[in-house]
mmCIF file of C-alpha atoms and ligand atoms in Angstrom:
data_model
loop_
_atom_site.group_PDB
_atom_site.id
_atom_site.type_symbol
_atom_site.label_atom_id
_atom_site.label_comp_id
_atom_site.label_asym_id
_atom_site.label_seq_id
_atom_site.Cartn_x
_atom_site.Cartn_y
_atom_site.Cartn_z
ATOM 1 C CA MET A 1 -113.571 -2.204 48.562
ATOM 2 C CA SER A 2 -116.106 -1.636 45.817
ATOM 3 C CA ILE A 3 -117.144 2.012 44.701
ATOM 4 C CA HIS A 4 -120.569 0.657 44.463
ATOM 5 C CA THR A 5 -121.571 -1.238 47.458
ATOM 6 C CA PRO A 6 -123.937 -4.281 46.484
ATOM 7 C CA ASN A 7 -127.434 -4.778 47.795
ATOM 8 C CA ILE A 8 -127.823 -1.438 50.205
ATOM 9 C CA GLY A 9 -130.813 -0.177 48.253
ATOM 10 C CA LYS A 10 -129.234 3.151 47.221
ATOM 11 C CA LYS A 11 -129.733 3.774 43.764
ATOM 12 C CA VAL A 12 -126.484 3.629 41.542
ATOM 13 C CA SER A 13 -126.055 7.011 39.723
ATOM 14 C CA LEU A 14 -124.536 7.995 36.523
ATOM 15 C CA SER A 15 -121.507 9.738 38.455
ATOM 16 C CA THR A 16 -120.940 6.323 40.036
ATOM 17 C CA ILE A 17 -120.691 4.733 36.748
ATOM 18 C CA ALA A 18 -118.181 7.563 35.472
ATOM 19 C CA LYS A 19 -115.933 7.163 38.614
ATOM 20 C CA MET A 20 -115.550 3.327 38.056
ATOM 21 C CA LYS A 21 -113.366 3.915 34.865
ATOM 22 C CA GLY A 22 -110.168 2.646 35.323
ATOM 23 C CA ILE A 23 -110.810 1.805 39.021
ATOM 24 C CA GLU A 24 -113.003 -1.076 39.211
ATOM 25 C CA PRO A 25 -114.901 -3.127 36.491
ATOM 26 C CA ILE A 26 -118.556 -2.252 35.899
ATOM 27 C CA VAL A 27 -121.018 -5.285 35.841
ATOM 28 C CA MET A 28 -124.068 -5.174 33.802
ATOM 29 C CA VAL A 29 -126.760 -7.480 32.876
ATOM 30 C CA THR A 30 -130.122 -7.538 31.009
ATOM 31 C CA ALA A 31 -133.295 -8.120 32.441
ATOM 32 C CA TYR A 32 -137.001 -7.970 30.855
ATOM 33 C CA ASP A 33 -139.267 -8.213 33.946
ATOM 34 C CA ALA A 34 -139.701 -7.444 37.570
ATOM 35 C CA LEU A 35 -138.858 -10.991 38.727
ATOM 36 C CA PHE A 36 -135.485 -11.169 37.265
ATOM 37 C CA ALA A 37 -134.885 -7.483 37.909
ATOM 38 C CA LYS A 38 -135.311 -8.246 41.567
ATOM 39 C CA LEU A 39 -133.091 -11.035 41.562
ATOM 40 C CA PHE A 40 -130.280 -9.054 39.836
ATOM 41 C CA ASP A 41 -130.700 -5.690 41.726
ATOM 42 C CA GLY A 42 -127.890 -4.522 43.582
ATOM 43 C CA GLY A 43 -125.619 -7.440 42.476
ATOM 44 C CA VAL A 44 -124.732 -5.471 39.426
ATOM 45 C CA GLU A 45 -124.119 -1.865 38.938
ATOM 46 C CA MET A 46 -126.359 -1.512 35.763
ATOM 47 C CA ILE A 47 -129.492 -3.486 34.369
ATOM 48 C CA LEU A 48 -130.127 -2.881 30.536
ATOM 49 C CA VAL A 49 -133.660 -3.613 29.370
ATOM 50 C CA GLY A 50 -132.290 -4.743 25.957
ATOM 51 C CA ASP A 51 -134.321 -5.094 22.681
ATOM 52 C CA SER A 52 -132.765 -8.566 22.616
ATOM 53 C CA LEU A 53 -135.866 -9.175 24.504
ATOM 54 C CA ASN A 54 -137.528 -9.229 21.005
ATOM 55 C CA MET A 55 -135.496 -12.467 20.231
ATOM 56 C CA SER A 56 -135.431 -14.172 23.595
ATOM 57 C CA PHE A 57 -138.874 -13.307 24.896
ATOM 58 C CA MET A 58 -140.970 -12.643 21.751
ATOM 59 C CA GLY A 59 -139.313 -15.451 19.717
ATOM 60 C CA LYS A 60 -138.383 -13.107 16.623
ATOM 61 C CA ALA A 61 -135.274 -13.695 14.494
ATOM 62 C CA ASP A 62 -133.894 -10.301 15.487
ATOM 63 C CA THR A 63 -134.290 -7.054 17.386
ATOM 64 C CA LEU A 64 -135.576 -5.038 14.590
ATOM 65 C CA SER A 65 -139.487 -5.193 15.021
ATOM 66 C CA ALA A 66 -139.294 -4.315 18.770
ATOM 67 C CA THR A 67 -141.534 -1.409 19.486
ATOM 68 C CA MET A 68 -141.742 1.468 21.825
ATOM 69 C CA ASP A 69 -144.752 0.156 23.664
ATOM 70 C CA GLN A 70 -142.895 -3.303 24.183
ATOM 71 C CA MET A 71 -139.772 -1.602 25.575
ATOM 72 C CA ILE A 72 -141.849 0.783 27.949
ATOM 73 C CA TYR A 73 -144.025 -2.162 29.247
ATOM 74 C CA HIS A 74 -140.921 -3.970 29.926
ATOM 75 C CA THR A 75 -138.874 -1.183 31.647
ATOM 76 C CA GLN A 76 -141.787 -0.522 33.779
ATOM 77 C CA ALA A 77 -141.637 -3.975 34.949
ATOM 78 C CA VAL A 78 -137.902 -3.918 35.334
ATOM 79 C CA CYS A 79 -138.035 -0.738 37.391
ATOM 80 C CA ASN A 80 -140.570 -2.196 39.723
ATOM 81 C CA GLY A 81 -137.991 -4.966 40.503
ATOM 82 C CA ALA A 82 -134.749 -2.789 40.322
ATOM 83 C CA LYS A 83 -134.435 -0.307 43.301
ATOM 84 C CA SER A 84 -130.596 -0.145 43.405
ATOM 85 C CA SER A 85 -129.045 -0.887 39.988
ATOM 86 C CA LEU A 86 -129.190 1.878 37.487
ATOM 87 C CA VAL A 87 -131.716 0.865 34.622
ATOM 88 C CA VAL A 88 -130.994 1.725 31.022
ATOM 89 C CA VAL A 89 -133.441 0.931 28.092
ATOM 90 C CA ASP A 90 -132.718 0.324 24.534
ATOM 91 C CA MET A 91 -134.361 2.576 22.053
ATOM 92 C CA PRO A 92 -135.826 0.367 19.589
ATOM 93 C CA PHE A 93 -135.055 0.318 15.769
ATOM 94 C CA GLY A 94 -136.810 3.283 14.119
ATOM 95 C CA SER A 95 -137.486 5.216 17.175
ATOM 96 C CA TYR A 96 -134.373 7.604 16.920
ATOM 97 C CA ALA A 97 -134.012 8.344 13.123
ATOM 98 C CA THR A 98 -134.312 11.981 13.676
ATOM 99 C CA GLN A 99 -133.469 14.477 16.412
ATOM 100 C CA GLU A 100 -137.113 15.123 16.856
ATOM 101 C CA GLN A 101 -138.423 11.639 16.862
ATOM 102 C CA ALA A 102 -135.450 10.497 19.193
ATOM 103 C CA LEU A 103 -136.366 13.447 21.580
ATOM 104 C CA THR A 104 -140.126 12.534 21.458
ATOM 105 C CA ASN A 105 -139.486 8.950 22.017
ATOM 106 C CA ALA A 106 -136.864 9.329 24.900
ATOM 107 C CA THR A 107 -139.110 11.900 26.601
ATOM 108 C CA ARG A 108 -141.750 9.483 26.650
ATOM 109 C CA ILE A 109 -139.389 6.683 28.214
ATOM 110 C CA TYR A 110 -138.434 9.263 30.960
ATOM 111 C CA GLN A 111 -141.972 10.232 31.514
ATOM 112 C CA GLN A 112 -143.588 6.627 31.529
ATOM 113 C CA THR A 113 -140.793 4.788 33.265
ATOM 114 C CA ASP A 114 -138.181 5.089 35.946
ATOM 115 C CA ALA A 115 -135.248 4.419 33.695
ATOM 116 C CA GLN A 116 -132.385 6.563 34.173
ATOM 117 C CA ALA A 117 -130.727 6.387 30.722
ATOM 118 C CA VAL A 118 -131.590 5.243 27.172
ATOM 119 C CA LYS A 119 -129.171 3.184 24.921
ATOM 120 C CA ILE A 120 -128.896 4.178 20.867
ATOM 121 C CA GLU A 121 -126.835 2.084 18.452
ATOM 122 C CA GLY A 122 -124.488 3.924 16.151
ATOM 123 C CA GLY A 123 -121.345 5.835 15.982
ATOM 124 C CA LYS A 124 -120.396 9.257 14.332
ATOM 125 C CA GLU A 125 -123.470 8.987 12.302
ATOM 126 C CA ARG A 126 -125.530 9.372 15.435
ATOM 127 C CA GLU A 127 -123.455 12.186 17.105
ATOM 128 C CA HIS A 128 -126.380 14.637 16.430
ATOM 129 C CA ILE A 129 -129.014 12.464 17.725
ATOM 130 C CA VAL A 130 -127.030 11.630 21.017
ATOM 131 C CA LYS A 131 -126.262 15.328 21.334
ATOM 132 C CA ALA A 132 -129.909 16.273 20.887
ATOM 133 C CA LEU A 133 -130.840 14.031 23.675
ATOM 134 C CA THR A 134 -128.029 15.057 26.100
ATOM 135 C CA GLN A 135 -128.515 18.721 25.742
ATOM 136 C CA ASN A 136 -132.130 17.985 26.612
ATOM 137 C CA SER A 137 -131.149 16.239 29.898
ATOM 138 C CA ILE A 138 -131.575 12.667 28.749
ATOM 139 C CA ALA A 139 -128.699 10.345 29.728
ATOM 140 C CA VAL A 140 -127.566 8.207 26.790
ATOM 141 C CA LEU A 141 -125.481 4.956 26.695
ATOM 142 C CA GLY A 142 -123.895 4.628 23.169
ATOM 143 C CA HIS A 143 -123.441 1.336 21.357
ATOM 144 C CA ILE A 144 -120.537 0.705 18.824
ATOM 145 C CA GLY A 145 -119.149 -2.217 16.997
ATOM 146 C CA LEU A 146 -121.310 -4.940 16.271
ATOM 147 C CA MET A 147 -124.893 -3.313 16.323
ATOM 148 C CA PRO A 148 -127.786 -5.854 16.208
ATOM 149 C CA GLN A 149 -130.109 -3.105 14.771
ATOM 150 C CA PHE A 150 -128.024 -3.057 11.586
ATOM 151 C CA VAL A 151 -128.077 -6.831 11.111
ATOM 152 C CA ARG A 152 -130.199 -6.582 8.041
ATOM 153 C CA SER A 153 -128.445 -3.668 6.240
ATOM 154 C CA GLU A 154 -125.009 -5.127 7.270
ATOM 155 C CA GLY A 155 -126.120 -8.639 6.003
ATOM 156 C CA GLY A 156 -125.549 -10.284 9.170
ATOM 157 C CA TYR A 157 -123.632 -10.132 12.433
ATOM 158 C CA LYS A 158 -120.012 -9.030 11.767
ATOM 159 C CA VAL A 159 -117.073 -8.992 14.312
ATOM 160 C CA ARG A 160 -115.339 -5.329 13.871
ATOM 161 C CA GLY A 161 -112.011 -4.039 14.449
ATOM 162 C CA LYS A 162 -110.121 -6.657 12.356
ATOM 163 C CA ASP A 163 -107.618 -4.285 10.881
ATOM 164 C CA GLN A 164 -106.192 -0.970 11.662
ATOM 165 C CA ALA A 165 -108.578 0.876 9.444
ATOM 166 C CA ASP A 166 -111.616 -0.530 11.244
ATOM 167 C CA ILE A 167 -109.913 0.122 14.713
ATOM 168 C CA ASN A 168 -109.513 3.825 13.782
ATOM 169 C CA ARG A 169 -113.176 3.920 12.664
ATOM 170 C CA LEU A 170 -114.390 2.514 15.970
ATOM 171 C CA VAL A 171 -111.985 5.067 17.921
ATOM 172 C CA GLU A 172 -113.594 7.966 15.834
ATOM 173 C CA ASP A 173 -117.156 6.606 16.611
ATOM 174 C CA ALA A 174 -116.413 6.351 20.430
ATOM 175 C CA LYS A 175 -114.851 9.864 20.341
ATOM 176 C CA ALA A 176 -117.882 11.360 18.639
ATOM 177 C CA LEU A 177 -120.361 9.813 21.144
ATOM 178 C CA GLU A 178 -118.211 11.039 24.044
ATOM 179 C CA ARG A 179 -118.220 14.451 22.554
ATOM 180 C CA ALA A 180 -122.092 14.285 22.137
ATOM 181 C CA GLY A 181 -122.386 13.715 25.886
ATOM 182 C CA ALA A 182 -122.894 9.969 26.193
ATOM 183 C CA PHE A 183 -122.101 8.804 29.744
ATOM 184 C CA ALA A 184 -120.698 5.285 28.613
ATOM 185 C CA LEU A 185 -120.416 3.187 25.521
ATOM 186 C CA VAL A 186 -121.250 -0.414 24.936
ATOM 187 C CA VAL A 187 -118.779 -2.062 22.556
ATOM 188 C CA GLU A 188 -120.030 -5.287 20.943
ATOM 189 C CA GLY A 189 -118.441 -7.929 19.085
ATOM 190 C CA VAL A 190 -115.081 -6.279 18.649
ATOM 191 C CA LYS A 191 -111.502 -7.744 18.646
ATOM 192 C CA SER A 192 -109.946 -7.426 22.006
ATOM 193 C CA GLN A 193 -107.142 -5.138 20.847
ATOM 194 C CA ALA A 194 -109.794 -2.756 19.103
ATOM 195 C CA ALA A 195 -111.905 -2.590 22.226
ATOM 196 C CA GLN A 196 -108.924 -1.821 24.456
ATOM 197 C CA ALA A 197 -107.931 1.106 21.796
ATOM 198 C CA VAL A 198 -111.546 2.458 22.141
ATOM 199 C CA ALA A 199 -111.347 2.119 26.078
ATOM 200 C CA GLU A 200 -107.999 4.168 25.967
ATOM 201 C CA ALA A 201 -109.171 6.805 23.530
ATOM 202 C CA VAL A 202 -112.054 8.035 25.489
ATOM 203 C CA SER A 203 -112.683 9.181 29.123
ATOM 204 C CA ILE A 204 -116.088 7.509 29.444
ATOM 205 C CA PRO A 205 -116.552 3.982 30.631
ATOM 206 C CA THR A 206 -116.832 1.241 28.064
ATOM 207 C CA ILE A 207 -118.888 -1.894 28.485
ATOM 208 C CA GLY A 208 -117.781 -4.813 26.455
ATOM 209 C CA ILE A 209 -119.748 -7.696 25.071
ATOM 210 C CA GLY A 210 -117.714 -10.233 23.083
ATOM 211 C CA ALA A 211 -115.009 -7.597 23.191
ATOM 212 C CA GLY A 212 -112.298 -9.095 25.423
ATOM 213 C CA ASN A 213 -111.314 -7.774 28.780
ATOM 214 C CA GLY A 214 -109.767 -4.493 27.887
ATOM 215 C CA THR A 215 -112.870 -2.535 28.526
ATOM 216 C CA ASP A 216 -114.223 -0.744 31.618
ATOM 217 C CA GLY A 217 -116.821 -3.253 32.323
ATOM 218 C CA GLN A 218 -118.841 -6.174 30.817
ATOM 219 C CA VAL A 219 -122.583 -6.782 29.727
ATOM 220 C CA LEU A 220 -124.230 -9.888 29.009
ATOM 221 C CA VAL A 221 -127.759 -11.108 28.012
ATOM 222 C CA TRP A 222 -129.204 -12.885 31.087
ATOM 223 C CA SER A 223 -130.988 -15.566 29.207
ATOM 224 C CA ASP A 224 -127.728 -16.401 27.235
ATOM 225 C CA MET A 225 -125.622 -16.379 30.570
ATOM 226 C CA PHE A 226 -128.097 -18.508 32.400
ATOM 227 C CA GLY A 227 -128.586 -20.990 29.678
ATOM 228 C CA PHE A 228 -132.290 -20.353 28.784
ATOM 229 C CA PHE A 229 -131.929 -19.173 25.162
ATOM 230 C CA GLU A 230 -131.116 -22.111 23.088
ATOM 231 C CA ALA A 231 -131.726 -20.769 19.583
ATOM 232 C CA PHE A 232 -127.814 -20.160 19.122
ATOM 233 C CA LYS A 233 -124.925 -19.431 21.582
ATOM 234 C CA PRO A 234 -122.415 -16.837 20.526
ATOM 235 C CA LYS A 235 -118.784 -17.735 21.244
ATOM 236 C CA PHE A 236 -118.238 -14.897 23.628
ATOM 237 C CA VAL A 237 -121.029 -16.086 25.857
ATOM 238 C CA LYS A 238 -120.024 -17.925 29.178
ATOM 239 C CA GLN A 239 -122.819 -20.069 30.519
ATOM 240 C CA TYR A 240 -122.984 -19.733 34.309
ATOM 241 C CA PHE A 241 -126.168 -21.961 34.862
ATOM 242 C CA GLU A 242 -127.823 -24.560 32.841
ATOM 243 C CA GLY A 243 -131.366 -22.928 32.994
ATOM 244 C CA ALA A 244 -133.151 -24.858 30.234
ATOM 245 C CA LYS A 245 -131.737 -28.162 31.670
ATOM 246 C CA TYR A 246 -132.856 -27.424 35.171
ATOM 247 C CA ILE A 247 -136.388 -26.101 33.901
ATOM 248 C CA ARG A 248 -136.922 -29.410 31.719
ATOM 249 C CA GLU A 249 -136.057 -31.422 34.803
ATOM 250 C CA GLY A 250 -138.363 -29.605 37.053
ATOM 251 C CA LEU A 251 -141.202 -29.788 34.567
ATOM 252 C CA GLN A 252 -140.519 -33.492 34.059
ATOM 253 C CA SER A 253 -140.812 -34.169 37.768
ATOM 254 C CA TYR A 254 -144.178 -32.286 37.968
ATOM 255 C CA ARG A 255 -145.530 -34.044 35.017
ATOM 256 C CA ASP A 256 -144.498 -37.565 36.634
ATOM 257 C CA GLU A 257 -146.008 -36.570 39.944
ATOM 258 C CA VAL A 258 -149.167 -35.200 38.499
ATOM 259 C CA LYS A 259 -149.616 -38.290 36.275
ATOM 260 C CA SER A 260 -148.980 -40.827 39.263
ATOM 261 C CA GLY A 261 -151.049 -39.047 41.556
ATOM 262 C CA ALA A 262 -147.960 -38.148 43.918
ATOM 263 C CA PHE A 263 -148.635 -34.306 43.688
ATOM 264 C CA PRO A 264 -150.622 -32.588 45.345
ATOM 265 C CA ASP A 265 -149.876 -34.553 48.543
ATOM 266 C CA GLU A 266 -151.018 -33.786 52.152
ATOM 267 C CA ALA A 267 -148.266 -31.095 52.567
ATOM 268 C CA HIS A 268 -149.585 -29.137 49.702
ATOM 269 C CA ASN A 269 -153.303 -29.199 50.340
ATOM 270 C CA TYR A 270 -155.711 -27.052 52.106
HETATM 271 O O1 LIG B 26 -130.262 -5.686 23.512
HETATM 272 C C1 LIG B 26 -129.405 -6.017 24.117
HETATM 273 O O2 LIG B 26 -129.558 -6.892 25.039
HETATM 274 C C2 LIG B 26 -128.078 -5.472 23.842
HETATM 275 C C3 LIG B 26 -126.935 -6.022 24.515
HETATM 276 C C4 LIG B 26 -126.438 -7.295 23.693
HETATM 277 C C5 LIG B 26 -125.731 -4.976 24.908
HETATM 278 O O3 LIG B 26 -127.955 -4.325 23.388
#
């Protein structure tokens, strides 16, 4: 028996997510538009409008140039499709550098979209930012470990939690975000043992990506897991569907039929 009954149209709440820790794994996936949000809606507890859209949809090399306007547009589209799953939106790089800026931008997200929460990358150093939001009734999903918005300053995507000192740092980051009122945490690109230590150190749910199975849930980027994004494939991504292959095959059939005159046929004419 699942705490969240899929596909019944009732919106998943933050308290449902909190209750799932230690009871039932939380399933989260990204979506960037209404079409896919509708397909995923109800089948997962949470949908993330990730700034990964800047790479898979915008074709950029990293997430850093995503803008507030872009995130708001995609979140409005996702919310039009997602009536049951809880929707979280990534605050883009540079939109939460100060408490005032974070509050202004997160307020804009709440006023212009139906998303239930925002996601912010960073640990201890962002505790004051997360606190400023949660104290003003904005729900925050934290994000620690490998943080894509730090890729340029860190000089690449680096797996975290490889030694005890770094595990301790991750645990401190998680505790700081819990103290600040984050309702859950994404833990990305972290050795399994470290992710498990983080999950055990906090009472809020942890959602892993490339972090093994010791977390309270999992998130994947939909265009990676369904085989549409071909620029690179991180080791942790399991591909559940060969999207790019099926699209190419479908397109080839369409092309062949148009070229041969087989399409449109009688069945597809007025
Ligand atoms: O932007 C995104 O899709 C994310 C996930 C990788 C968690 O932050």
